[in-house]
């Protein structure tokens, strides 16, 4: 174990670009998304797991005393750890068989309609037990950390019964307690109508409202509630009922909206004042205007568009130009987006959604942190924030969006502790 791994106080010096994301204490909009607060030849001090001081290498070197270790970034870029604001990371099995079927022409919706899709992962997840689920999910924890992500929002949604949803949320809690990755839990019992309720769907909605939400809230197993609002999944009325009930239980709201069709999800998000509306591939100008007037943050998930073989990306440019505080995330899940890599998402955000490298990085860090009610703690390298940061083996931050299919992570720190080190 290196001394920097154990030390309580250390300085990181000689960062070619220290990408601080320092700025106003709120999500960044419009041209602010292109302001990264870069300090050339930057440095910072870490004390007790938090950022203590930030400046140039010259300024910080003058503050180093005998108790302070030094980490030489050797002319590398340093960024805050990525905050991945939309993932489904606890599930059993894969869907490689369906992946191959889609390549041969079947659509995601067709596979779901015949009982595959989300339901096949639900079947596999229900058939396992919590230890096994923990073991598999732990493996994915390492994938996130190794690619520079230090916080994820983690949804349930592959259980769809009271006991199985609670099992998944307990696994998420355990992962957050026992690994170096920060997990922020979301209850997604409304991910799909399970087959046993298909002919009496209103009873599944009641089960969510009357049994699942009270249990999740009283056991403090989630901060957010999400609903998959879509044709043939949860209707606008059902989504409104579930999210309104969740709010009464003290949960903050997110929604899968307008992913496969323009189903009115963005407008519902605006009506309810959810914190985020996620996906939005089919949201139109009216939906964008509604999100803007309600202050809802869009969470864009280009990995799911890419992996489903579509080219129907959400209108990120219009959203930024309209002044929305855009977030990008992986949507890591076994069906529509099997990637934990925010690097891949940055590549798609820039090449396919025409976000600039700076906008994409803002969307993956500080804006994502605000979308999880963590803007005061995470998402930037500023005094008082948690020392979650990543040293990359490159000297220009734009390389993170330009090279793709290659990992540029050198060292990852979570709460000031070295948790990943790659050799180059
Ligand atoms: O965000 N849209 C719904 N949920 C996931 C897909 C989950 C799955 O296919 O297993 C998504 O794309
Ligand atoms: Fe999702």
Short mmCIF file of C-alpha atoms and ligand atoms in Angstrom, two decimals:
data_model
loop_
_atom_site.label_atom_id
_atom_site.label_comp_id
_atom_site.label_asym_id
_atom_site.label_seq_id
_atom_site.Cartn_x
_atom_site.Cartn_y
_atom_site.Cartn_z
CA UNK A 1 0.00 0.00 0.00
CA UNK A 2 1.47 3.37 -0.98
CA UNK A 3 1.82 6.13 1.57
CA UNK A 4 -0.61 8.33 -0.35
CA UNK A 5 -3.24 5.58 0.09
CA UNK A 6 -2.95 5.80 3.84
CA UNK A 7 -2.16 9.47 4.36
CA UNK A 8 -4.74 11.80 5.78
CA UNK A 9 -3.23 14.86 4.17
CA UNK A 10 -1.59 15.17 0.79
CA UNK A 11 -1.03 17.54 -2.11
CA UNK A 12 -1.58 16.71 -5.78
CA UNK A 13 0.77 18.85 -7.84
CA UNK A 14 1.86 19.36 -11.45
CA UNK A 15 -1.54 18.86 -13.11
CA UNK A 16 -1.20 20.12 -16.70
CA UNK A 17 -4.90 20.98 -16.50
CA UNK A 18 -6.70 20.87 -13.18
CA UNK A 19 -10.30 20.74 -14.40
CA UNK A 20 -12.04 22.03 -11.28
CA UNK A 21 -15.60 22.67 -12.55
CA UNK A 22 -15.61 25.48 -9.96
CA UNK A 23 -18.47 27.90 -10.50
CA UNK A 24 -21.83 28.99 -9.17
CA UNK A 25 -23.39 26.70 -6.56
CA UNK A 26 -26.10 25.41 -8.88
CA UNK A 27 -26.39 23.32 -12.05
CA UNK A 28 -24.69 24.92 -15.06
CA UNK A 29 -26.76 26.08 -18.03
CA UNK A 30 -26.17 27.48 -21.51
CA UNK A 31 -22.63 28.87 -22.03
CA UNK A 32 -21.75 28.03 -18.39
CA UNK A 33 -21.60 24.37 -19.48
CA UNK A 34 -18.49 25.26 -21.49
CA UNK A 35 -16.67 26.83 -18.51
CA UNK A 36 -14.64 24.15 -16.77
CA UNK A 37 -12.64 26.31 -14.34
CA UNK A 38 -9.34 24.91 -15.61
CA UNK A 39 -6.18 25.82 -13.70
CA UNK A 40 -3.05 25.40 -15.83
CA UNK A 41 -0.25 23.75 -13.85
CA UNK A 42 -2.80 23.26 -11.09
CA UNK A 43 -2.57 21.62 -7.68
CA UNK A 44 -4.68 21.02 -4.59
CA UNK A 45 -4.51 19.88 -1.00
CA UNK A 46 -6.58 17.00 0.39
CA UNK A 47 -7.27 16.73 4.10
CA UNK A 48 -9.39 14.07 5.81
CA UNK A 49 -10.96 12.98 2.56
CA UNK A 50 -11.98 16.46 1.44
CA UNK A 51 -10.52 19.10 -0.85
CA UNK A 52 -8.87 21.67 1.41
CA UNK A 53 -7.19 24.16 -0.96
CA UNK A 54 -6.96 24.61 -4.73
CA UNK A 55 -4.48 26.72 -6.71
CA UNK A 56 -1.45 26.61 -8.98
CA UNK A 57 1.39 24.18 -8.29
CA UNK A 58 3.50 27.10 -7.15
CA UNK A 59 0.88 28.23 -4.61
CA UNK A 60 0.17 24.76 -3.26
CA UNK A 61 3.84 23.68 -3.07
CA UNK A 62 4.39 26.62 -0.73
CA UNK A 63 1.78 25.13 1.62
CA UNK A 64 3.34 21.65 1.83
CA UNK A 65 4.75 20.82 5.25
CA UNK A 66 6.39 17.77 6.80
CA UNK A 67 3.04 16.03 7.51
CA UNK A 68 1.88 16.35 3.94
CA UNK A 69 2.55 13.70 1.28
CA UNK A 70 2.92 14.71 -2.34
CA UNK A 71 1.32 13.05 -5.37
CA UNK A 72 3.06 14.14 -8.56
CA UNK A 73 0.52 14.20 -11.40
CA UNK A 74 3.49 14.44 -13.80
CA UNK A 75 1.81 16.86 -16.17
CA UNK A 76 -1.50 14.94 -16.39
CA UNK A 77 -5.10 16.08 -16.54
CA UNK A 78 -7.08 15.81 -13.30
CA UNK A 79 -10.90 15.84 -13.15
CA UNK A 80 -13.54 15.19 -10.51
CA UNK A 81 -14.71 11.56 -10.51
CA UNK A 82 -17.61 11.01 -12.87
CA UNK A 83 -21.08 11.03 -11.32
CA UNK A 84 -23.17 8.51 -13.27
CA UNK A 85 -26.74 9.67 -12.61
CA UNK A 86 -28.69 6.77 -14.17
CA UNK A 87 -27.79 3.10 -13.79
CA UNK A 88 -29.52 -0.26 -13.26
CA UNK A 89 -26.50 -2.11 -11.79
CA UNK A 90 -28.03 -4.96 -9.76
CA UNK A 91 -29.27 -7.85 -11.89
CA UNK A 92 -28.51 -11.46 -12.63
CA UNK A 93 -27.38 -12.84 -16.00
CA UNK A 94 -26.90 -11.09 -19.31
CA UNK A 95 -29.09 -10.69 -22.38
CA UNK A 96 -26.52 -11.71 -25.00
CA UNK A 97 -29.09 -13.94 -26.71
CA UNK A 98 -31.49 -11.00 -27.23
CA UNK A 99 -28.58 -8.85 -28.33
CA UNK A 100 -27.94 -11.27 -31.16
CA UNK A 101 -31.66 -11.38 -32.02
CA UNK A 102 -31.72 -7.59 -32.28
CA UNK A 103 -28.77 -7.68 -34.61
CA UNK A 104 -30.80 -10.01 -36.82
CA UNK A 105 -33.72 -7.55 -36.87
CA UNK A 106 -35.94 -8.04 -33.80
CA UNK A 107 -36.70 -4.80 -31.98
CA UNK A 108 -36.38 -4.07 -28.25
CA UNK A 109 -40.15 -3.51 -28.05
CA UNK A 110 -40.96 -6.78 -29.87
CA UNK A 111 -38.70 -8.78 -27.56
CA UNK A 112 -40.31 -7.13 -24.52
CA UNK A 113 -43.84 -7.82 -25.85
CA UNK A 114 -43.18 -11.57 -25.99
CA UNK A 115 -41.96 -11.70 -22.38
CA UNK A 116 -38.26 -11.14 -22.97
CA UNK A 117 -36.43 -7.88 -22.29
CA UNK A 118 -36.74 -6.55 -18.75
CA UNK A 119 -38.87 -9.59 -17.81
CA UNK A 120 -36.11 -12.05 -18.70
CA UNK A 121 -33.74 -10.22 -16.35
CA UNK A 122 -36.47 -10.17 -13.69
CA UNK A 123 -36.83 -13.96 -14.02
CA UNK A 124 -33.08 -14.46 -13.68
CA UNK A 125 -32.85 -12.05 -10.74
CA UNK A 126 -35.77 -13.62 -8.87
CA UNK A 127 -34.15 -17.03 -9.33
CA UNK A 128 -30.97 -15.98 -7.56
CA UNK A 129 -30.29 -15.10 -3.92
CA UNK A 130 -28.90 -12.01 -2.28
CA UNK A 131 -25.33 -13.31 -1.80
CA UNK A 132 -25.01 -14.22 -5.44
CA UNK A 133 -26.53 -10.91 -6.52
CA UNK A 134 -24.09 -9.06 -4.29
CA UNK A 135 -21.18 -11.00 -5.75
CA UNK A 136 -22.15 -10.22 -9.36
CA UNK A 137 -22.86 -6.56 -8.66
CA UNK A 138 -19.59 -6.17 -6.78
CA UNK A 139 -17.84 -7.11 -10.00
CA UNK A 140 -19.58 -4.23 -11.81
CA UNK A 141 -18.55 -1.88 -9.00
CA UNK A 142 -14.96 -2.43 -10.09
CA UNK A 143 -15.86 -1.69 -13.71
CA UNK A 144 -17.24 1.71 -12.71
CA UNK A 145 -14.32 2.64 -10.49
CA UNK A 146 -11.71 1.52 -12.99
CA UNK A 147 -13.17 3.82 -15.61
CA UNK A 148 -13.13 6.87 -13.39
CA UNK A 149 -16.66 6.87 -11.97
CA UNK A 150 -16.83 7.46 -8.20
CA UNK A 151 -20.61 7.88 -7.70
CA UNK A 152 -23.56 6.13 -9.30
CA UNK A 153 -27.29 6.46 -8.97
CA UNK A 154 -28.50 2.84 -8.67
CA UNK A 155 -32.04 1.72 -9.47
CA UNK A 156 -33.89 -1.37 -8.37
CA UNK A 157 -36.43 -2.67 -10.89
CA UNK A 158 -35.49 -6.27 -11.69
CA UNK A 159 -37.46 -7.72 -8.78
CA UNK A 160 -41.03 -6.40 -9.26
CA UNK A 161 -42.35 -8.00 -6.08
CA UNK A 162 -42.10 -6.55 -2.59
CA UNK A 163 -39.49 -9.05 -1.43
CA UNK A 164 -37.38 -8.97 -4.58
CA UNK A 165 -37.36 -5.17 -4.84
CA UNK A 166 -36.29 -4.97 -1.18
CA UNK A 167 -33.60 -7.59 -1.82
CA UNK A 168 -32.15 -5.48 -4.65
CA UNK A 169 -32.25 -2.27 -2.60
CA UNK A 170 -30.50 -4.03 0.28
CA UNK A 171 -27.80 -5.22 -2.09
CA UNK A 172 -27.39 -1.61 -3.28
CA UNK A 173 -27.08 -0.48 0.34
CA UNK A 174 -24.47 -3.11 1.07
CA UNK A 175 -22.46 -2.18 -2.01
CA UNK A 176 -22.52 1.45 -0.90
CA UNK A 177 -21.43 0.50 2.62
CA UNK A 178 -18.72 -1.97 1.64
CA UNK A 179 -17.16 -0.79 -1.61
CA UNK A 180 -15.33 2.39 -2.62
CA UNK A 181 -18.06 3.39 -5.08
CA UNK A 182 -20.75 5.78 -3.77
CA UNK A 183 -24.25 4.42 -4.48
CA UNK A 184 -27.36 6.65 -4.44
CA UNK A 185 -30.43 4.38 -4.40
CA UNK A 186 -33.59 4.76 -6.47
CA UNK A 187 -36.72 2.62 -6.17
CA UNK A 188 -37.94 1.52 -9.62
CA UNK A 189 -40.67 -0.99 -8.81
CA UNK A 190 -42.51 0.59 -11.75
CA UNK A 191 -40.03 -0.73 -14.33
CA UNK A 192 -42.45 -3.19 -15.96
CA UNK A 193 -45.75 -4.90 -15.15
CA UNK A 194 -44.79 -8.45 -14.08
CA UNK A 195 -46.62 -11.24 -15.96
CA UNK A 196 -48.63 -12.35 -12.91
CA UNK A 197 -50.29 -8.89 -12.91
CA UNK A 198 -50.68 -8.40 -16.66
CA UNK A 199 -54.44 -8.93 -16.67
CA UNK A 200 -54.93 -6.82 -13.54
CA UNK A 201 -52.35 -4.09 -13.88
CA UNK A 202 -54.18 -1.70 -11.55
CA UNK A 203 -53.43 -4.16 -8.75
CA UNK A 204 -49.71 -3.94 -9.45
CA UNK A 205 -49.92 -0.15 -9.28
CA UNK A 206 -51.73 -0.53 -5.94
CA UNK A 207 -49.06 -2.95 -4.71
CA UNK A 208 -46.40 -0.36 -5.49
CA UNK A 209 -48.32 2.43 -3.79
CA UNK A 210 -49.70 0.56 -0.79
CA UNK A 211 -46.94 -1.93 0.03
CA UNK A 212 -43.67 -1.29 -1.76
CA UNK A 213 -43.37 2.48 -1.29
CA UNK A 214 -44.18 2.41 2.45
CA UNK A 215 -41.65 -0.41 3.02
CA UNK A 216 -38.91 1.26 0.94
CA UNK A 217 -39.46 4.60 2.65
CA UNK A 218 -39.73 3.28 6.21
CA UNK A 219 -36.57 1.19 5.77
CA UNK A 220 -34.84 4.19 4.17
CA UNK A 221 -33.73 2.08 1.22
CA UNK A 222 -34.13 4.75 -1.48
CA UNK A 223 -33.76 8.51 -1.93
CA UNK A 224 -35.54 8.63 -5.28
CA UNK A 225 -38.48 6.98 -7.01
CA UNK A 226 -38.48 6.42 -10.77
CA UNK A 227 -41.12 5.12 -13.21
CA UNK A 228 -40.72 3.76 -16.76
CA UNK A 229 -43.42 5.87 -18.41
CA UNK A 230 -43.93 4.51 -21.93
CA UNK A 231 -46.54 3.00 -24.24
CA UNK A 232 -47.21 -0.58 -23.09
CA UNK A 233 -45.33 -0.01 -19.83
CA UNK A 234 -46.72 2.57 -17.33
CA UNK A 235 -49.25 5.07 -18.65
CA UNK A 236 -49.18 8.77 -17.86
CA UNK A 237 -51.96 8.32 -15.29
CA UNK A 238 -50.28 5.36 -13.61
CA UNK A 239 -46.94 7.18 -13.55
CA UNK A 240 -48.58 10.27 -12.05
CA UNK A 241 -50.20 8.17 -9.30
CA UNK A 242 -47.01 6.33 -8.39
CA UNK A 243 -44.77 9.41 -8.41
CA UNK A 244 -47.30 11.46 -6.42
CA UNK A 245 -47.47 8.71 -3.79
CA UNK A 246 -43.66 8.50 -3.70
CA UNK A 247 -43.44 12.20 -3.03
CA UNK A 248 -45.76 11.83 -0.04
CA UNK A 249 -43.29 9.26 1.32
CA UNK A 250 -40.48 11.82 1.07
CA UNK A 251 -38.82 10.42 -2.03
CA UNK A 252 -37.51 12.74 -4.74
CA UNK A 253 -38.63 11.98 -8.28
CA UNK A 254 -37.06 10.83 -11.55
CA UNK A 255 -38.83 9.45 -14.65
CA UNK A 256 -37.95 7.42 -17.75
CA UNK A 257 -39.66 9.62 -20.33
CA UNK A 258 -40.19 9.61 -24.10
CA UNK A 259 -37.58 6.89 -24.65
CA UNK A 260 -39.26 4.82 -27.37
CA UNK A 261 -42.08 7.18 -28.32
CA UNK A 262 -43.39 10.68 -27.61
CA UNK A 263 -45.68 9.56 -24.82
CA UNK A 264 -45.97 12.76 -22.82
CA UNK A 265 -43.41 11.78 -20.17
CA UNK A 266 -41.49 15.06 -20.35
CA UNK A 267 -44.68 17.03 -19.86
CA UNK A 268 -45.60 14.86 -16.88
CA UNK A 269 -42.13 15.49 -15.43
CA UNK A 270 -42.75 19.21 -15.75
CA UNK A 271 -46.23 18.94 -14.25
CA UNK A 272 -44.91 17.03 -11.22
CA UNK A 273 -41.65 18.99 -10.92
CA UNK A 274 -39.48 15.88 -10.92
CA UNK A 275 -35.76 16.46 -10.39
CA UNK A 276 -34.90 14.72 -13.65
CA UNK A 277 -36.51 13.41 -16.82
CA UNK A 278 -34.36 10.70 -18.34
CA UNK A 279 -33.86 9.45 -21.93
CA UNK A 280 -36.02 12.02 -23.88
CA UNK A 281 -35.06 10.58 -27.28
CA UNK A 282 -38.49 11.54 -28.66
CA UNK A 283 -39.17 14.73 -26.70
CA UNK A 284 -40.25 17.62 -28.94
CA UNK A 285 -39.85 21.41 -28.65
CA UNK A 286 -42.96 21.65 -26.47
CA UNK A 287 -41.56 19.07 -24.07
CA UNK A 288 -38.23 20.90 -23.91
CA UNK A 289 -40.03 24.17 -23.13
CA UNK A 290 -42.04 22.44 -20.39
CA UNK A 291 -38.88 21.00 -18.79
CA UNK A 292 -37.29 24.44 -18.92
CA UNK A 293 -40.16 26.23 -17.22
CA UNK A 294 -40.33 23.59 -14.48
CA UNK A 295 -36.55 23.46 -13.91
CA UNK A 296 -36.32 19.71 -14.61
CA UNK A 297 -32.84 18.38 -15.48
CA UNK A 298 -32.67 16.14 -18.57
CA UNK A 299 -30.54 13.01 -18.12
CA UNK A 300 -29.47 11.90 -21.60
CA UNK A 301 -28.46 8.28 -22.16
CA UNK A 302 -26.79 7.92 -25.56
CA UNK A 303 -25.41 4.47 -24.68
CA UNK A 304 -28.91 3.01 -24.93
CA UNK A 305 -29.50 4.60 -28.33
CA UNK A 306 -26.19 3.26 -29.58
CA UNK A 307 -26.58 -0.24 -28.15
CA UNK A 308 -30.12 -0.59 -29.50
CA UNK A 309 -28.69 0.16 -32.95
CA UNK A 310 -30.71 3.34 -33.30
CA UNK A 311 -29.57 6.76 -34.43
CA UNK A 312 -32.43 8.62 -32.76
CA UNK A 313 -30.40 10.52 -30.17
CA UNK A 314 -32.06 13.09 -27.90
CA UNK A 315 -31.90 16.73 -28.96
CA UNK A 316 -29.03 17.71 -26.63
CA UNK A 317 -28.11 20.85 -28.59
CA UNK A 318 -31.65 22.21 -28.46
CA UNK A 319 -31.83 21.41 -24.74
CA UNK A 320 -28.56 23.22 -23.98
CA UNK A 321 -29.54 26.15 -26.16
CA UNK A 322 -32.89 26.30 -24.34
CA UNK A 323 -31.02 26.65 -21.04
CA UNK A 324 -31.57 23.18 -19.57
CA UNK A 325 -28.97 21.83 -17.11
CA UNK A 326 -28.18 18.72 -19.16
CA UNK A 327 -26.75 15.55 -17.57
CA UNK A 328 -25.29 12.54 -19.40
CA UNK A 329 -25.16 9.05 -17.89
CA UNK A 330 -24.53 5.43 -18.91
CA UNK A 331 -27.94 3.81 -18.18
CA UNK A 332 -25.82 0.73 -17.39
CA UNK A 333 -28.20 -2.24 -17.67
CA UNK A 334 -28.21 -5.70 -19.30
CA UNK A 335 -30.71 -4.83 -22.04
CA UNK A 336 -30.46 -1.45 -23.67
CA UNK A 337 -27.08 -0.18 -22.45
CA UNK A 338 -24.50 -2.68 -21.26
CA UNK A 339 -21.73 -0.17 -20.61
CA UNK A 340 -20.41 1.26 -17.32
CA UNK A 341 -18.07 3.57 -19.24
CA UNK A 342 -18.56 7.31 -18.97
CA UNK A 343 -15.74 7.61 -21.53
CA UNK A 344 -17.95 5.88 -24.06
CA UNK A 345 -20.79 8.23 -23.11
CA UNK A 346 -18.55 11.28 -23.58
CA UNK A 347 -17.62 9.99 -27.01
CA UNK A 348 -21.29 9.55 -27.98
CA UNK A 349 -22.31 12.88 -26.42
CA UNK A 350 -19.77 14.72 -28.55
CA UNK A 351 -19.86 12.84 -31.85
CA UNK A 352 -23.57 11.96 -31.95
CA UNK A 353 -25.28 14.64 -29.86
CA UNK A 354 -22.92 17.48 -30.84
CA UNK A 355 -22.15 18.53 -27.30
CA UNK A 356 -18.72 20.14 -27.00
CA UNK A 357 -16.13 18.25 -24.93
CA UNK A 358 -16.56 20.83 -22.14
CA UNK A 359 -20.37 20.55 -22.16
CA UNK A 360 -20.15 16.77 -22.00
CA UNK A 361 -17.77 16.89 -19.03
CA UNK A 362 -19.99 19.38 -17.17
CA UNK A 363 -22.95 17.07 -17.84
CA UNK A 364 -21.01 14.08 -16.46
CA UNK A 365 -19.81 15.75 -13.26
CA UNK A 366 -21.26 18.86 -11.63
CA UNK A 367 -24.66 18.81 -13.36
CA UNK A 368 -24.99 15.10 -12.59
CA UNK A 369 -24.17 15.78 -8.93
CA UNK A 370 -26.94 18.40 -8.72
CA UNK A 371 -29.39 15.98 -10.32
CA UNK A 372 -28.77 13.67 -7.34
CA UNK A 373 -29.07 16.41 -4.70
CA UNK A 374 -25.30 16.18 -4.17
CA UNK A 375 -24.20 19.43 -5.80
CA UNK A 376 -22.81 20.75 -2.52
CA UNK A 377 -20.59 17.68 -1.98
CA UNK A 378 -19.65 16.17 -5.34
CA UNK A 379 -18.93 16.97 -8.98
CA UNK A 380 -16.16 19.58 -8.70
CA UNK A 381 -12.71 20.09 -7.19
CA UNK A 382 -13.37 22.96 -4.81
CA UNK A 383 -12.56 23.48 -1.12
CA UNK A 384 -15.02 21.60 1.09
CA UNK A 385 -16.00 19.03 -1.53
CA UNK A 386 -15.36 15.31 -1.17
CA UNK A 387 -11.96 14.40 -2.66
CA UNK A 388 -13.27 12.17 -5.45
CA UNK A 389 -10.92 12.79 -8.38
CA UNK A 390 -9.15 11.03 -11.24
CA UNK A 391 -5.69 11.48 -12.75
CA UNK A 392 -5.62 10.65 -16.48
CA UNK A 393 -2.60 9.83 -18.59
CA UNK A 394 -3.09 12.75 -20.98
CA UNK A 395 -2.45 16.47 -20.86
CA UNK A 396 -5.55 17.90 -22.57
CA UNK A 397 -9.04 17.10 -21.20
CA UNK A 398 -10.49 16.96 -24.72
CA UNK A 399 -8.57 13.74 -25.31
CA UNK A 400 -11.12 12.04 -23.01
CA UNK A 401 -13.81 12.67 -25.60
CA UNK A 402 -11.60 12.30 -28.68
CA UNK A 403 -9.96 8.90 -28.18
CA UNK A 404 -12.52 6.17 -27.74
CA UNK A 405 -12.37 2.50 -26.86
CA UNK A 406 -9.30 3.14 -24.73
CA UNK A 407 -9.14 3.85 -21.03
CA UNK A 408 -6.98 6.82 -20.07
CA UNK A 409 -7.44 6.48 -16.30
CA UNK A 410 -4.20 6.46 -14.30
CA UNK A 411 -5.31 6.86 -10.67
CA UNK A 412 -8.75 7.08 -9.07
CA UNK A 413 -9.30 8.57 -5.60
CA UNK A 414 -12.54 8.23 -3.65
CA UNK A 415 -12.92 10.33 -0.47
CA UNK A 416 -9.19 11.03 -0.69
CA UNK A 417 -8.18 7.35 -0.88
CA UNK A 418 -6.40 5.81 -3.81
CA UNK A 419 -8.77 3.08 -5.00
CA UNK A 420 -7.52 2.31 -8.52
CA UNK A 421 -4.08 2.57 -10.07
CA UNK A 422 -3.37 1.50 -13.63
CA UNK A 423 0.15 0.88 -14.92
CA UNK A 424 1.34 2.59 -18.11
O1 LIG B 1 -33.33 2.74 -19.18
N1 LIG B 1 -36.14 1.88 -20.20
C1 LIG B 1 -36.20 1.14 -19.26
N2 LIG B 1 -35.18 0.67 -18.55
C2 LIG B 1 -33.86 0.49 -19.07
C3 LIG B 1 -33.73 -0.76 -19.81
C4 LIG B 1 -33.71 -1.89 -18.92
C5 LIG B 1 -33.56 -3.21 -19.59
O2 LIG B 1 -33.71 -3.35 -20.82
O3 LIG B 1 -33.27 -4.15 -18.85
C6 LIG B 1 -33.41 1.70 -19.83
O4 LIG B 1 -33.11 1.68 -21.03
FE1 LIG B 2 -32.87 3.33 -17.46
#
